[in-house]
PDB file of C-alpha atoms in Angstrom:
ATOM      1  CA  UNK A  12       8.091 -17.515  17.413  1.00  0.00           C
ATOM      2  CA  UNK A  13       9.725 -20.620  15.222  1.00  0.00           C
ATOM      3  CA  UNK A  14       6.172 -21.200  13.819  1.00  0.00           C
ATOM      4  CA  UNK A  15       6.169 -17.631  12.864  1.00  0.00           C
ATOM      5  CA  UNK A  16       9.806 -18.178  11.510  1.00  0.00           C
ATOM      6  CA  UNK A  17       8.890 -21.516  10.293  1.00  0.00           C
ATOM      7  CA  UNK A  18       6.247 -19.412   7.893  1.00  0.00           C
ATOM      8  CA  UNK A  19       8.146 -16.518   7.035  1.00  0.00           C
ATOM      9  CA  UNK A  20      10.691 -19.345   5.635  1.00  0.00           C
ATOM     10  CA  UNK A  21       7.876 -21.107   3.801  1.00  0.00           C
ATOM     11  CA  UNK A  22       7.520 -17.832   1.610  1.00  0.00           C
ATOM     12  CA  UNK A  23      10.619 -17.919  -0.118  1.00  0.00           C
ATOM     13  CA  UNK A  24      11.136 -14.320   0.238  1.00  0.00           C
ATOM     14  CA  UNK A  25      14.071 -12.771  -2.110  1.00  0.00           C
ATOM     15  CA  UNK A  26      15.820 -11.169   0.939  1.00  0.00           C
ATOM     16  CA  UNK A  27      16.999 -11.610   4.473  1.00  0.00           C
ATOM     17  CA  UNK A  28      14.853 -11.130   7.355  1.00  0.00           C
ATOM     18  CA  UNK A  29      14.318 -10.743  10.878  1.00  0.00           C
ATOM     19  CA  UNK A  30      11.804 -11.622  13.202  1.00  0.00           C
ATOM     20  CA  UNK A  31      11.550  -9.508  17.088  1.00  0.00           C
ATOM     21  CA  UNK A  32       8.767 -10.101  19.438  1.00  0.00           C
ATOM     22  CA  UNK A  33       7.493  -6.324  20.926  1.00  0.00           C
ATOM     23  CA  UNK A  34       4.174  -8.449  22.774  1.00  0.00           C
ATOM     24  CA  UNK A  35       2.113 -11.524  23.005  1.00  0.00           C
ATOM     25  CA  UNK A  36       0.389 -10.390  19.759  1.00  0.00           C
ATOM     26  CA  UNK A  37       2.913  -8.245  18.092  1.00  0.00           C
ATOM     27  CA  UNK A  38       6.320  -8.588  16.468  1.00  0.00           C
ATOM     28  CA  UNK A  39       8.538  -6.554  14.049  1.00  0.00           C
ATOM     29  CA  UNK A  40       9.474  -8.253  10.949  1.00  0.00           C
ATOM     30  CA  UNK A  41      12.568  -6.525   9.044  1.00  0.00           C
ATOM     31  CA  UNK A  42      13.352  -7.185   5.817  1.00  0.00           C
ATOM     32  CA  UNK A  43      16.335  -6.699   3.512  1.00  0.00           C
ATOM     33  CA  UNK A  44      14.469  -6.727   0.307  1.00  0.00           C
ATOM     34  CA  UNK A  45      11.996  -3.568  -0.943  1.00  0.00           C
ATOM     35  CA  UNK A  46      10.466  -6.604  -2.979  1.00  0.00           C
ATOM     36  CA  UNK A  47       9.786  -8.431  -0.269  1.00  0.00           C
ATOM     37  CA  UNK A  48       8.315  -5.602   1.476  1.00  0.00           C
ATOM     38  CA  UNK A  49       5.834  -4.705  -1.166  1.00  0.00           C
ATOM     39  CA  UNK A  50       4.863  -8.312  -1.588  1.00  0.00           C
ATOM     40  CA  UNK A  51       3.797  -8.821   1.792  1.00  0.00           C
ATOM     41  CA  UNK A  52       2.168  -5.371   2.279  1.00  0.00           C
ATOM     42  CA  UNK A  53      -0.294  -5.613  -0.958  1.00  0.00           C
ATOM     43  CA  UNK A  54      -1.522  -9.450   0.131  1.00  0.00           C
ATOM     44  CA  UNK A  55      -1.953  -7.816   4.051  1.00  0.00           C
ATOM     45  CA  UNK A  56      -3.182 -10.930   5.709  1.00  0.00           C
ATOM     46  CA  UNK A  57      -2.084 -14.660   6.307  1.00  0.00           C
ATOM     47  CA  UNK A  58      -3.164 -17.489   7.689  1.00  0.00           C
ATOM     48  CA  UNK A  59      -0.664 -19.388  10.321  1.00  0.00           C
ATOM     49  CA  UNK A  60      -1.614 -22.527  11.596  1.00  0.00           C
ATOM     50  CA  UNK A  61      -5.112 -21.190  11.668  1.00  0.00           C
ATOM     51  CA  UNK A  62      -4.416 -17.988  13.156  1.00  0.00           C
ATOM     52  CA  UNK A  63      -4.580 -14.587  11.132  1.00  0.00           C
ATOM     53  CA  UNK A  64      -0.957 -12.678  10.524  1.00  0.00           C
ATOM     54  CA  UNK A  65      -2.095  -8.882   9.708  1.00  0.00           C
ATOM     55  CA  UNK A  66       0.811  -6.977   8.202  1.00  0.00           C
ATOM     56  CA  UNK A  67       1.200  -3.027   7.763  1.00  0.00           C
ATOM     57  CA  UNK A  68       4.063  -1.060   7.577  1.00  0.00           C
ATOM     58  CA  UNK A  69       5.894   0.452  10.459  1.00  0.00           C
ATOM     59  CA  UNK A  70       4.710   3.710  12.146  1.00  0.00           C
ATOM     60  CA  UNK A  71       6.312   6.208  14.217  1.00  0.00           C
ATOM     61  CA  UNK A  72       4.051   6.176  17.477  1.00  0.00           C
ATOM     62  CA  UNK A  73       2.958   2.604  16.569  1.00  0.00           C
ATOM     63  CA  UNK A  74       1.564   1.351  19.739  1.00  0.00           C
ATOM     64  CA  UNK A  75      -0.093  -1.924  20.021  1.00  0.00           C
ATOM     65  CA  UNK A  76      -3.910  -2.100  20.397  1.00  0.00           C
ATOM     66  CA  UNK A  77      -4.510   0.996  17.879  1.00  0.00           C
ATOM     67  CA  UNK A  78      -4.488  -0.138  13.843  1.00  0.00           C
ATOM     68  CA  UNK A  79      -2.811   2.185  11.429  1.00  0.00           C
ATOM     69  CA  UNK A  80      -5.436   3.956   9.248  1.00  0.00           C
ATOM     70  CA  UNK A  81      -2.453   3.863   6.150  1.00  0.00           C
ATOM     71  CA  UNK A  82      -2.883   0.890   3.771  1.00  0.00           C
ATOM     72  CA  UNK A  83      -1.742   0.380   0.356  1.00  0.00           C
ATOM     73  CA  UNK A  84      -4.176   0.873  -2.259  1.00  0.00           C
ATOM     74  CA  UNK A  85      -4.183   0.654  -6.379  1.00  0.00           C
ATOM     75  CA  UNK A  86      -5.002   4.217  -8.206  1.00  0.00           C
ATOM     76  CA  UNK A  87      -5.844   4.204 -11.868  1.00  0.00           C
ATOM     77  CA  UNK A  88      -5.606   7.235 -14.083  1.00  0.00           C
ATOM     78  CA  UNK A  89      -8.184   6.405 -16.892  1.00  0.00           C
ATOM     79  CA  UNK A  90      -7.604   8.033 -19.996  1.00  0.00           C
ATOM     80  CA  UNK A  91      -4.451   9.724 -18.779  1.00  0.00           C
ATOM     81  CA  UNK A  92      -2.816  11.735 -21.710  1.00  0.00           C
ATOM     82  CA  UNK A  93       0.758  10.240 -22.909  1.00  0.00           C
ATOM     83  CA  UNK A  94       2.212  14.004 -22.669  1.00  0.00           C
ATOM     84  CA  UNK A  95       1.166  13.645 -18.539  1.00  0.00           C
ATOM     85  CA  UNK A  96       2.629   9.246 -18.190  1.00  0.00           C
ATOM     86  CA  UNK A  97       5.787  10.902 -16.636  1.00  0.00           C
ATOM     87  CA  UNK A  98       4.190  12.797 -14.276  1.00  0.00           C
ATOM     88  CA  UNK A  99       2.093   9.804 -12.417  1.00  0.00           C
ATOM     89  CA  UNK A 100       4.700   9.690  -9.163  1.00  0.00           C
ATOM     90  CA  UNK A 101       3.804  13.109  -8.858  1.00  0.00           C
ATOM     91  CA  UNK A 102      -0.007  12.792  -9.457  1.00  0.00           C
ATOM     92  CA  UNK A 103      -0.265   9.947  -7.446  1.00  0.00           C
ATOM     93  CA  UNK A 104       1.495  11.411  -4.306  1.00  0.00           C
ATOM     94  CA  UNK A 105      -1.334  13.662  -4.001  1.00  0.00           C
ATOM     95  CA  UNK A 106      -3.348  10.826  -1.959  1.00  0.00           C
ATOM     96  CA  UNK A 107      -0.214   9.301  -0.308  1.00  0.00           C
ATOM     97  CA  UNK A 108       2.982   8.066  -1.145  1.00  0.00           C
ATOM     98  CA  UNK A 109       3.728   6.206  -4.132  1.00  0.00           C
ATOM     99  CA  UNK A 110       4.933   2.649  -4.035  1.00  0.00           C
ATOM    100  CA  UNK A 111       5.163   1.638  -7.582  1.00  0.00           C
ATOM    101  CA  UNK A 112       3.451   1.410 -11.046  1.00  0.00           C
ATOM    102  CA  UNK A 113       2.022  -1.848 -12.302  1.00  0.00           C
ATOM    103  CA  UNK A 114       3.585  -3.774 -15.200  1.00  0.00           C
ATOM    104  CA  UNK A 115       1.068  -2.493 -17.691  1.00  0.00           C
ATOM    105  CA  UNK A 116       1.553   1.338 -17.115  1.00  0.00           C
ATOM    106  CA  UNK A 117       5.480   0.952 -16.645  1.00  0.00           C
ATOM    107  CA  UNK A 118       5.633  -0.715 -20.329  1.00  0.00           C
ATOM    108  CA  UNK A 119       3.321   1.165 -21.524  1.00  0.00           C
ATOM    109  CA  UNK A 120       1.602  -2.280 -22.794  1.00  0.00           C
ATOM    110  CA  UNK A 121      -1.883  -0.684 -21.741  1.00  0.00           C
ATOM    111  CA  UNK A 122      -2.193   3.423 -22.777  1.00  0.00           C
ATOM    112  CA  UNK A 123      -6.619   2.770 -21.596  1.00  0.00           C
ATOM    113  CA  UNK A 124      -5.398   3.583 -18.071  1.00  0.00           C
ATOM    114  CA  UNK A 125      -2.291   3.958 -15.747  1.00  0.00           C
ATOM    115  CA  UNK A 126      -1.835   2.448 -12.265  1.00  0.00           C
ATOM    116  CA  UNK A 127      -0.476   3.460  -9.109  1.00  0.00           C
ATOM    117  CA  UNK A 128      -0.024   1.038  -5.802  1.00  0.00           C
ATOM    118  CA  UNK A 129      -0.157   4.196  -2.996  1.00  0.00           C
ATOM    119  CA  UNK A 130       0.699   4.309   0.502  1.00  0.00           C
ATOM    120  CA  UNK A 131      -3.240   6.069   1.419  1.00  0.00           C
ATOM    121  CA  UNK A 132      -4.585   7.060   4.442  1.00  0.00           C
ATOM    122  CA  UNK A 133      -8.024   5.361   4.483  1.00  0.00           C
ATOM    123  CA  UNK A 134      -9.170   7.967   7.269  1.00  0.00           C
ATOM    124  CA  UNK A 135      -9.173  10.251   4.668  1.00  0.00           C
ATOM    125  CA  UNK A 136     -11.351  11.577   1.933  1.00  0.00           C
ATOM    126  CA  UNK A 137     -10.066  11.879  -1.706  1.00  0.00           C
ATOM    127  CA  UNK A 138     -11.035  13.847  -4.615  1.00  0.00           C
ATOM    128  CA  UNK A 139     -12.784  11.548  -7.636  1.00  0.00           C
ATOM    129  CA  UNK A 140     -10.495  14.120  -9.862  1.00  0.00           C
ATOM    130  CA  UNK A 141      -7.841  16.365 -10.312  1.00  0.00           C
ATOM    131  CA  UNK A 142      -6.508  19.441 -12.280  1.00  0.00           C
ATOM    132  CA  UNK A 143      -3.021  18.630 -14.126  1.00  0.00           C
ATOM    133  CA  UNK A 144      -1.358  21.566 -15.048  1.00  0.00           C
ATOM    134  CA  UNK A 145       1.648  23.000 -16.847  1.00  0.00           C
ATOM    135  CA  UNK A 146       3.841  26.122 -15.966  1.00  0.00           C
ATOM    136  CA  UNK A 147       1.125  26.894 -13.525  1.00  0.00           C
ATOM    137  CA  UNK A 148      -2.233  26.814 -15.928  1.00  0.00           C
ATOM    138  CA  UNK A 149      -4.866  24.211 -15.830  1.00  0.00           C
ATOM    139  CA  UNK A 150      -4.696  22.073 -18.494  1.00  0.00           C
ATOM    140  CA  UNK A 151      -6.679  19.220 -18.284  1.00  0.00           C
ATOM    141  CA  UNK A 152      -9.032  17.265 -15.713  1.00  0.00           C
ATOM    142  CA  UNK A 153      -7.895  13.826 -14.787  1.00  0.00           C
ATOM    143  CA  UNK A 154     -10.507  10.940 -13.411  1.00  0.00           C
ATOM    144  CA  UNK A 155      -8.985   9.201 -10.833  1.00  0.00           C
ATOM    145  CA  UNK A 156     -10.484   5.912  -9.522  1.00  0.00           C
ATOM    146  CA  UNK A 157      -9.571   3.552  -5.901  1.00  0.00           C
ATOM    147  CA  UNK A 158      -9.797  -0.240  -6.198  1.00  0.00           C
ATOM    148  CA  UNK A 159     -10.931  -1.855  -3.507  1.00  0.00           C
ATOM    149  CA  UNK A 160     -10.941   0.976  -1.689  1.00  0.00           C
ATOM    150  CA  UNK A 161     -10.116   0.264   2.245  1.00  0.00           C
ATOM    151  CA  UNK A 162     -13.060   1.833   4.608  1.00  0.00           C
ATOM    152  CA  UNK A 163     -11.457   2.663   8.393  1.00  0.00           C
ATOM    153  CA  UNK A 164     -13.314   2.581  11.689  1.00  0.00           C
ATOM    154  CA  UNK A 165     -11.759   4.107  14.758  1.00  0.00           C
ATOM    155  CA  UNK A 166     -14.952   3.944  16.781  1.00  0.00           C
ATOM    156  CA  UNK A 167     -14.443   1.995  19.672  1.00  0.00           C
ATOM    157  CA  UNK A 168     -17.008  -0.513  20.629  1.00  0.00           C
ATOM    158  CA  UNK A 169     -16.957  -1.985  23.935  1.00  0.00           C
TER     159      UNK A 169
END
């Protein structure tokens, strides 16, 4: 546990944070900071002292030995319309839940396409587009793209 301590120190995180042991290969790691959260999540693994530190996010029914299927994952909107930029959140949340919006899409720097980091289920299946629609009518058909798309395996091989 210090080495683990030792590392999480080493990463001159923004907030506080704690570190509880639930088994020989498991521990909790709480953190203050949504920043630090998000930073850790989207990089996933680490190397300590040779041995690979997986992160995901907590899970009710989280039980050691079975991998959560949710992972975060980048969603672009290419070619989304300017009229619909306000609406991403909401677009986005249709494959999971919505973390945040790169740099690019917040400051509207790059109008080509708009990004969305999303809590997704890679058990899951997702449409390649979507209908956007106001008051109810379908107004336009949106591409949406996954970047480096996570594939999940919950066969068991023994």
């Amino acid at each position: 546990m210090d080495v683990v301590r030792s590392f999480f120190h080493s990463l001159k995180l923004v907030g506080s944070f704690q570190i509880i042991g639930l088994d020989s290969k498991h521990i909790l790691v709480r953190l203050s900071s949504l920043l630090d959260f998000n930073r850790l999540r989207l990089r996933g693994n680490y190397l300590v002292r040779g041995k690979l530190l997986r992160m995901w996010k907590w899970e009710v029914g989280f039980r050691p030995g079975h991998e959560s299927s949710i992972t975060p994952t980048w969603i672009s909107f290419p070619g989304l319309l300017i009229e619909f930029s306000g609406g991403l959140k909401a677009f986005a949340s249709r494959f999971g839940t919505p973390i945040q919006c790169d740099r690019p899409t917040l400051s509207f720097s790059r109008t080509s396409v708009a990004r969305v980091l999303v809590d997704c289920d890679a058990k899951q299946d997702y449409p390649e587009e979507i209908t956007i629609s106001v008051d109810g009518l379908p107004t336009h058909k949106q591409c949406v793209v996954f970047y480096n798309r996570p594939w999940y395996c919950d066969t068991v091989i023994s």
